[in-house]
XYZ file of C-alpha atoms in Angstrom:
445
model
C -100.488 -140.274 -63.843
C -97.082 -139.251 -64.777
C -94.137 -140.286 -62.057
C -93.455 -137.637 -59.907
C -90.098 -136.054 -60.111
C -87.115 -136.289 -58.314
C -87.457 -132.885 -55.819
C -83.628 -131.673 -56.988
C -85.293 -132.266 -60.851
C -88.711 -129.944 -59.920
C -88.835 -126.232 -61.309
C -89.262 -124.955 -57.322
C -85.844 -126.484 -56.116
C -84.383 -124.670 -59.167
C -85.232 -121.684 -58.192
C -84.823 -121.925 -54.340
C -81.506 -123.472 -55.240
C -80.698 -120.589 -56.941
C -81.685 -118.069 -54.663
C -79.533 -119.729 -51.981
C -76.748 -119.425 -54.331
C -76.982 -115.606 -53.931
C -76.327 -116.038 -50.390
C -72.247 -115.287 -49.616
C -72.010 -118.091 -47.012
C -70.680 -117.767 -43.415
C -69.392 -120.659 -42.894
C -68.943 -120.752 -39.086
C -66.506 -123.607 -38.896
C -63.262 -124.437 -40.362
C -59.780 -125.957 -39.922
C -57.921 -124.582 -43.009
C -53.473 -124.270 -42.746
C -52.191 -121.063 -43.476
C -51.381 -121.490 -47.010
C -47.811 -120.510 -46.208
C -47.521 -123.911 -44.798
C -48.589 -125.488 -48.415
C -46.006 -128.053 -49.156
C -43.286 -127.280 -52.045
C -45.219 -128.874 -55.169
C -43.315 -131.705 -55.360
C -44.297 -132.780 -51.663
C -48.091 -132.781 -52.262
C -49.467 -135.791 -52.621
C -52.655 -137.858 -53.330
C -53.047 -138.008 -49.051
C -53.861 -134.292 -48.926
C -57.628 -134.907 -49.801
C -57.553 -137.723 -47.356
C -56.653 -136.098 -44.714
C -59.642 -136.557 -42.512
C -62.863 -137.690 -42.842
C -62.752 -139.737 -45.851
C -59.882 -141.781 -44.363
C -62.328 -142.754 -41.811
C -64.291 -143.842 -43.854
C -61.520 -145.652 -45.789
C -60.751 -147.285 -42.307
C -64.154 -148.079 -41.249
C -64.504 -150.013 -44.703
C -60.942 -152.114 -43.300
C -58.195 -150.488 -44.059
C -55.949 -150.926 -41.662
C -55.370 -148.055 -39.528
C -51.470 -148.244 -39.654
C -51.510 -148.151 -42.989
C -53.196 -144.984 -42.682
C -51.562 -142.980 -40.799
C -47.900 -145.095 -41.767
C -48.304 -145.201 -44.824
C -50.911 -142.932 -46.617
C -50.718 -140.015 -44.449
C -46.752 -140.180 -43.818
C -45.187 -137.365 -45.965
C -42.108 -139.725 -45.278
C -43.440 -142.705 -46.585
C -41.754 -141.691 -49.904
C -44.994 -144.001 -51.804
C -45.363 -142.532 -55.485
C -49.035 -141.548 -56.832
C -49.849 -144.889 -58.311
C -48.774 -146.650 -54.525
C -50.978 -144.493 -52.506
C -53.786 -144.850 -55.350
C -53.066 -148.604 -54.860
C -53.526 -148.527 -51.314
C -56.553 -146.391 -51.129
C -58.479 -147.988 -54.164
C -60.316 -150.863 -52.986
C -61.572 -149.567 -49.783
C -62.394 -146.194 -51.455
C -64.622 -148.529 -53.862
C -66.630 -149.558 -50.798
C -66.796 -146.404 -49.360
C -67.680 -144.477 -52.475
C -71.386 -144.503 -50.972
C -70.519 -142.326 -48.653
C -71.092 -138.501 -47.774
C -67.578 -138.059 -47.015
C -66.190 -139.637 -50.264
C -69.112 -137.626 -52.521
C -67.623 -134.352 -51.384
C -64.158 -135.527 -52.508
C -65.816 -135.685 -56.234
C -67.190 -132.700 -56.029
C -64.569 -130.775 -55.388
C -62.270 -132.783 -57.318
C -64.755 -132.129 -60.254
C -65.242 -128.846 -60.180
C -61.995 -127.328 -58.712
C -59.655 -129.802 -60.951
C -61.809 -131.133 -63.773
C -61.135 -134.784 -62.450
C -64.511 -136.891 -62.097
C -63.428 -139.669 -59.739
C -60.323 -140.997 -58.181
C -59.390 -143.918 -60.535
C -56.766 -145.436 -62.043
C -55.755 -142.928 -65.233
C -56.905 -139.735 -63.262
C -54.865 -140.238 -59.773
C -51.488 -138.677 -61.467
C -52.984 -135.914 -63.492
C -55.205 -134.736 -60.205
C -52.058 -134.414 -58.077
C -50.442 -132.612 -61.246
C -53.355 -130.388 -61.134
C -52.842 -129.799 -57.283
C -49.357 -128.965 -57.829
C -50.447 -126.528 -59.998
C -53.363 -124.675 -58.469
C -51.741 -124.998 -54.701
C -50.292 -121.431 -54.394
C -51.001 -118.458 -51.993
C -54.503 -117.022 -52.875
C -55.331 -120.604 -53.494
C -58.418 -120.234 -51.113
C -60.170 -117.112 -51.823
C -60.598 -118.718 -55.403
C -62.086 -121.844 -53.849
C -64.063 -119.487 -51.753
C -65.571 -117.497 -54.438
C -66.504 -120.561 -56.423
C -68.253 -121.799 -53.489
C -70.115 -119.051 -52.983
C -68.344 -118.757 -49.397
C -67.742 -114.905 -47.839
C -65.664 -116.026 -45.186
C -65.096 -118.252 -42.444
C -64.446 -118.519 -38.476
C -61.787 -120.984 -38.648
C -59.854 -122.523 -36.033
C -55.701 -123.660 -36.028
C -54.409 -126.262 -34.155
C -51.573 -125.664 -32.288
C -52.502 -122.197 -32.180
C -53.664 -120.506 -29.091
C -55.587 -117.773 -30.406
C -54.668 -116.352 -33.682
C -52.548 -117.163 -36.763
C -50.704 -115.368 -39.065
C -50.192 -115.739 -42.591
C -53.997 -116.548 -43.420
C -55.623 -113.806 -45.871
C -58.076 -111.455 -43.907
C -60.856 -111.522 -45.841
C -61.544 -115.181 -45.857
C -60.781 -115.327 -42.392
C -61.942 -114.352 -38.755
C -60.283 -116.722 -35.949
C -62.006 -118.729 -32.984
C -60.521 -118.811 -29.508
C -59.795 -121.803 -28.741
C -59.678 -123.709 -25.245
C -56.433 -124.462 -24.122
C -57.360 -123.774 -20.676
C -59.556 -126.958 -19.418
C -56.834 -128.963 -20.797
C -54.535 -127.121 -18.566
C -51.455 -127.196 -20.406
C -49.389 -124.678 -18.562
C -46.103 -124.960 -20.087
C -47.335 -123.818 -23.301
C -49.267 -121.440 -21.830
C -46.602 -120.034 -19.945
C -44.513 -120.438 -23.544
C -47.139 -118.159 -25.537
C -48.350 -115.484 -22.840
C -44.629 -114.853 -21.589
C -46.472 -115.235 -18.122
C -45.485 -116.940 -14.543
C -48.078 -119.693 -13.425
C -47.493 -120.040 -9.755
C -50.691 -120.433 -8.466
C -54.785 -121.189 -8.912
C -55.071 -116.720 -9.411
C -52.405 -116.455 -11.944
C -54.121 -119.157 -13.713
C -57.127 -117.625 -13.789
C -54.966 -113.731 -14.195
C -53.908 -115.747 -16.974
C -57.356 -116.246 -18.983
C -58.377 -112.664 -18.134
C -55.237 -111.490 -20.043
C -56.236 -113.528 -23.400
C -60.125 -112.404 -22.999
C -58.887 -108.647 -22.308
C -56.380 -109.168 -25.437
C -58.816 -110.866 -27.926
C -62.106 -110.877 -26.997
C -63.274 -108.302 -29.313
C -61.594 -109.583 -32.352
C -62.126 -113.071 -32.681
C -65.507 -114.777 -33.632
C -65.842 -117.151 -30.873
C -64.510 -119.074 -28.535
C -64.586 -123.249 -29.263
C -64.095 -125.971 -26.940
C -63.572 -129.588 -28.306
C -62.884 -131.525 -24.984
C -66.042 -133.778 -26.179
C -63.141 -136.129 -27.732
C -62.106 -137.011 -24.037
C -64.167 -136.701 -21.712
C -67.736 -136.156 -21.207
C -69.730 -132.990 -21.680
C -71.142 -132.652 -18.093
C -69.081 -130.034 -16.244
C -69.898 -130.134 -12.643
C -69.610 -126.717 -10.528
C -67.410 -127.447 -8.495
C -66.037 -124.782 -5.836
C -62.336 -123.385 -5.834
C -61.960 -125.111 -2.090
C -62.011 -128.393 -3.991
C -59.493 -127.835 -7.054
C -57.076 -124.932 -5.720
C -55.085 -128.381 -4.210
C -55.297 -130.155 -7.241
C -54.054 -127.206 -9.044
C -50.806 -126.577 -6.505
C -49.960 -130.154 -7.387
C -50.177 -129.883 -10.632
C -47.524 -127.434 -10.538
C -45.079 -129.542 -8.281
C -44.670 -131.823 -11.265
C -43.785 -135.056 -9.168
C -47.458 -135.253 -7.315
C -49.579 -135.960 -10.370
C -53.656 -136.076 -9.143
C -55.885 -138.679 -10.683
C -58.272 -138.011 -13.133
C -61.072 -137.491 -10.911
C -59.448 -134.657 -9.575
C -58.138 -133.263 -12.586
C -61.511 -133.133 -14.462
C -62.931 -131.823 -10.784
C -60.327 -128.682 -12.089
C -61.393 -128.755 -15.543
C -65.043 -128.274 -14.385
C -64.042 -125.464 -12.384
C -62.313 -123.555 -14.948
C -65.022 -124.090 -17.859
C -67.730 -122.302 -15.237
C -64.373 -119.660 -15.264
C -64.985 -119.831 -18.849
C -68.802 -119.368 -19.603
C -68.701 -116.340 -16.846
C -65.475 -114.496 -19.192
C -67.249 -115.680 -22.655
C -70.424 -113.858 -21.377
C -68.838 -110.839 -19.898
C -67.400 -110.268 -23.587
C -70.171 -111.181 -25.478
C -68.289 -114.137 -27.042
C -70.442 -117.310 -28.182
C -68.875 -120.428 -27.513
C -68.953 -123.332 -29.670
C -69.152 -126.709 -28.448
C -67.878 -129.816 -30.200
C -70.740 -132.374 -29.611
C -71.943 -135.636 -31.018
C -69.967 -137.745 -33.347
C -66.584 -137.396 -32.896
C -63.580 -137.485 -35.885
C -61.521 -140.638 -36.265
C -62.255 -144.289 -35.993
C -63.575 -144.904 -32.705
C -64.566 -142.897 -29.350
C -67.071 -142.724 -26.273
C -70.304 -141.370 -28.613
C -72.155 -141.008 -25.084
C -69.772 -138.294 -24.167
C -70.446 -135.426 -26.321
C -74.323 -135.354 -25.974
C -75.417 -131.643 -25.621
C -77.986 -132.457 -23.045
C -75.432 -133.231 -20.636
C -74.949 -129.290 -20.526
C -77.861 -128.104 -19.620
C -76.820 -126.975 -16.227
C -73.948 -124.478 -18.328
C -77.641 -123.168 -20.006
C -79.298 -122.743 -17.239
C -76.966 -121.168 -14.793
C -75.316 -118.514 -18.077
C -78.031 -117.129 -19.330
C -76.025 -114.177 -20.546
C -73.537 -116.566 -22.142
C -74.468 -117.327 -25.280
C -73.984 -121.278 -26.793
C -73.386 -122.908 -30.195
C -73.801 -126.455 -30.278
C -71.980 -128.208 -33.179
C -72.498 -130.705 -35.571
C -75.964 -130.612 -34.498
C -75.361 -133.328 -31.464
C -75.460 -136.136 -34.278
C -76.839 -138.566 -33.178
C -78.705 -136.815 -31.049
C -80.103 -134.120 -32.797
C -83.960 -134.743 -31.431
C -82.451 -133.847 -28.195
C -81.051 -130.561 -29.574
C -83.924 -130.012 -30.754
C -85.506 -129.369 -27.737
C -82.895 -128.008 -25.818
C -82.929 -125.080 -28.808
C -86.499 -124.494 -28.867
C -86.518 -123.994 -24.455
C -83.239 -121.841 -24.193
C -83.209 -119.039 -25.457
C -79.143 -118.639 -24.783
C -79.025 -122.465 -26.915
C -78.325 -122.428 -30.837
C -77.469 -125.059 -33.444
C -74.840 -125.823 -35.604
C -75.213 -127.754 -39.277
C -71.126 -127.671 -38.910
C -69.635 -130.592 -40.537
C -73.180 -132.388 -40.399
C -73.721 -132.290 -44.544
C -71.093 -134.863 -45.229
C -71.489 -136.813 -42.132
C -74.902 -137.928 -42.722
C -77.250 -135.752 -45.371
C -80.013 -137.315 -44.733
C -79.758 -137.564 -40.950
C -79.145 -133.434 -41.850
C -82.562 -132.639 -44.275
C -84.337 -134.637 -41.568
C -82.881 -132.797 -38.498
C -83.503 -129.464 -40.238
C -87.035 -129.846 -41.231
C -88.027 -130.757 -37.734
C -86.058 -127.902 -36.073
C -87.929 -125.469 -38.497
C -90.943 -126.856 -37.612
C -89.538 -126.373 -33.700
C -87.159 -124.021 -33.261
C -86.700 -119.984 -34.184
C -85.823 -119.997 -37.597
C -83.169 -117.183 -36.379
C -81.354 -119.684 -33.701
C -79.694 -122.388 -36.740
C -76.666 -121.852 -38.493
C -76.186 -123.502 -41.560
C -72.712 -124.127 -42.510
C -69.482 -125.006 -41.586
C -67.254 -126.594 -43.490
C -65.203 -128.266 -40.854
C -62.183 -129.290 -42.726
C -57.966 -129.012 -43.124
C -58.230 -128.778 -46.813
C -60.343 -125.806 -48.528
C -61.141 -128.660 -50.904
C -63.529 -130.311 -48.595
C -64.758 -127.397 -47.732
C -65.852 -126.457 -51.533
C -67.602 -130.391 -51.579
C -68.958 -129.725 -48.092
C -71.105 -126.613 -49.127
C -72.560 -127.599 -52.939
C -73.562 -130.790 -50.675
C -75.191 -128.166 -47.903
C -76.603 -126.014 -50.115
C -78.223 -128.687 -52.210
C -79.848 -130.099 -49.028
C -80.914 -127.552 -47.670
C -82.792 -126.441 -50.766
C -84.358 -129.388 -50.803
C -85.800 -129.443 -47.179
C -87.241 -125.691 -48.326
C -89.107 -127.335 -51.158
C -90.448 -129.649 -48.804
C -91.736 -126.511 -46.534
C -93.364 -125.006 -49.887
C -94.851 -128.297 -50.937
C -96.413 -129.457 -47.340
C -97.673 -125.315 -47.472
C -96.133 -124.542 -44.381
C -94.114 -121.856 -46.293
C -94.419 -119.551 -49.444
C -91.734 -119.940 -51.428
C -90.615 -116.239 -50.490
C -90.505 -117.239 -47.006
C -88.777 -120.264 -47.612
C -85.839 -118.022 -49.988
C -85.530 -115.443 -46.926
C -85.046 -118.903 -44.150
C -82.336 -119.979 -46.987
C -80.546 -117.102 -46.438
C -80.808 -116.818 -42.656
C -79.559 -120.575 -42.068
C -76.583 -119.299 -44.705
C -75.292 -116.390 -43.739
C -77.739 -113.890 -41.761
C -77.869 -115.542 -38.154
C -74.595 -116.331 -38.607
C -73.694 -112.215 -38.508
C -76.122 -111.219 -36.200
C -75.696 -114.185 -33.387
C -71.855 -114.318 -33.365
C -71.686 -110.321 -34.137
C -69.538 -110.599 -37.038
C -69.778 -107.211 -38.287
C -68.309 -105.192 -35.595
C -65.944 -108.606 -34.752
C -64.363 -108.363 -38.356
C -64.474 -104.418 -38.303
C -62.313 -104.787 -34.795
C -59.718 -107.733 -36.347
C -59.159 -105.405 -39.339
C -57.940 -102.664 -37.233
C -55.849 -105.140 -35.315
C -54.429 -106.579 -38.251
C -53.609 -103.565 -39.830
C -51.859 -102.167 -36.768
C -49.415 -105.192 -37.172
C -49.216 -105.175 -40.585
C -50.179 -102.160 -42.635
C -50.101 -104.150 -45.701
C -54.025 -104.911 -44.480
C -55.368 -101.714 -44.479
């Protein structure tokens, strides 16, 4: 008997492959700078594409991690091409294996006609950033990606952020309110804190301002603390909260995640009143190092079970404990999952999750794609990687006849883009942010 071919070589995944391909993405999760803050040309360097991720991986192969973030990631550093090249090289030789680093070709490939970071193409793939990095920059990357838009969170920013272009873009909420940082609270909103009720006065106001023009509303405490968020009654944080605000009677941490608790519950009620999903931050966490027992979605269930109206996205599929997802997606019907970020973590950790959710869960309750990154060039990697993977769990599905291969086109599309719109109601969200926009700026009518 002839060998058997490679799936990605077989005429099926050609032609699934390509039907996903006609699928504009939603990609429900991103990071990406307003490209007003691009550097000047000269200023970008070969550390922009190792911004994240990769650089972990660089680290977890032994670089040390004050060179990274002294020396590689320092725009200060003043280290030429050839010195960051220098000090990336030999631990981006044992990391090349990786997930992370593949994306980095990919997009390095395709976006700057470069085919690997190596000695002769370092300097002419910064030249070719310096050249391509302008506004507009990512709707090109977009379109080559075959990505419609994104829900894409700032840092730093409470809620929205200028200067990114509206049709790549609709913004998350994000939670700055657990973390209870009330001076820059008080900074943005222009509003007194003086008490527990202006506090929660206080997240009323940003729900009433922006809860019908922003996509969802994301939480990422999983990177200090654990997910289990206890419901604890206003008689037993309204204290805690008074002496938070006397500045020289600072409460332990028991007491200030016994507040925390209380104002996520605050949170789930307001995110269901206005229909907003919220996205949780679970499993593996960015960076070298954290508590991985933290962020397991099961230690929400009691959010599921006492919001039913609110609705839940759980991110990065609760790697590594996706089996657990699993389950908690298939029994609430409030629950869904999130392929955000999971394609370059670990792809085949991903094809496996997402051929035992479809044989599982609702085909309509998983969302594809997010990109997850700072730089839109990870995010271009990030989906030929998640497209490609997907299409090959759908061959599977054909092959084991659990699917026709129309059924298996239309599922393509629904883990792509489809749920996407319907569960986080991105039509009438983006319809609502384009009037906003455009009575700010009527440049964006």
């Amino acid at each position: 008997m002839p060998p058997t071919k490679p799936t990605y070589e077989t005429d099926l995944f050609k032609r699934l492959h390509s039907e996903l391909k006609k699928a504009p993405i939603v990609d429900c999760h991103e990071h990406l700078l307003p490209e007003k803050e691009y550097p000047a040309a000269d200023d970008i360097t070969l550390a922009r594409l190792f911004l994240h991720y990769a650089n972990c991986d660089l680290c977890s192969a032994g670089l040390p991690l004050a060179d990274n973030s002294d020396k590689l990631q320092n725009p200060k550093s003043g280290l030429s091409t050839a010195q960051r090249w220098k000090l990336i090289k030999p631990y981006y030789q044992k990391a090349w294996n990786t997930a992370y680093c593949e994306g980095l070709r990919i997009a390095i490939r395709d976006l700057y006609g470069i085919e690997d970071f190596r000695d002769d193409t370092v300097e002419p793939l910064v030249e070719a950033m310096r050249r391509r990095l302008k506004p507009g920059f990512i709707r090109q990357v977009f379109d080559q990606a075959g990505i419609d838009f994104a829900l894409n969170q700032i840092w730093a920013k409470p809620v929205l952020s200028d200067g990114q272009p509206f049709d790549c873009f609709i913004p998350d909420m994000m939670d700055d309110f657990t973390s209870l940082n009330l001076d820059a609270l008080r900074k943005d909103s222009g509003r007194d804190i003086l008490g527990l009720d202006d506090y929660l006065r206080l997240i009323d106001f940003y729900f009433d301002k922006y809860g019908k023009i922003v996509g969802a509303f994301k939480c990422g405490r999983a990177y200090d603390r654990p997910l289990f968020w206890e419901d604890a009654p206003r008689s037993a944080v309204e204290k805690t909260f008074n002496r938070l605000l006397a500045f020289n009677d600072r409460p332990d941490r028991k007491e200030i995640q016994a507040l925390e608790d209380f104002v996520m519950h605050g949170l789930c009620r307001a995110c269901g009143e206005h229909g907003i999903r919220m996205k949780f931050h679970t499993g593996i966490q960015e960076g070298n190092g954290n508590v991985i027992a933290n962020s397991r979605a099961a230690l929400m269930c009691n959010l599921f079970m006492k919001y039913p109206k609110t609705k839940f996205d759980i991110y990065h599929i609760s790697y590594p404990y996706q089996d657990e997802l699993a389950v908690i997606a298939k029994n609430f019907p409030n629950v869904t999952v999130d392929f955000a970020w999971m394609w370059v973590i670990n792809p085949a950790a991903g094809r496996r999750a997402l051929s035992e959710m479809l044989d599982a869960v609702p085909a309509n309750k998983i969302h594809g794609f997010g990109g997850d990154y700072l730089f839109v060039e990870g995010s271009y990697g990030h989906a030929v990687i998640a497209r490609r993977e997907i299409a090959r769990v759908l061959c599977e599905k054909v092959e084991e006849g659990r699917f026709s291969e129309d059924y298996a086109a239309r599922v393509g599309r629904m883990l792509l883009r489809d749920n996407a719109m319907e569960n986080f109601g991105l039509k009438g969200r983006r319809a609502a942010l384009k009037k906003h926009l455009s009575s700010r700026h009527p440049q964006n009518k």
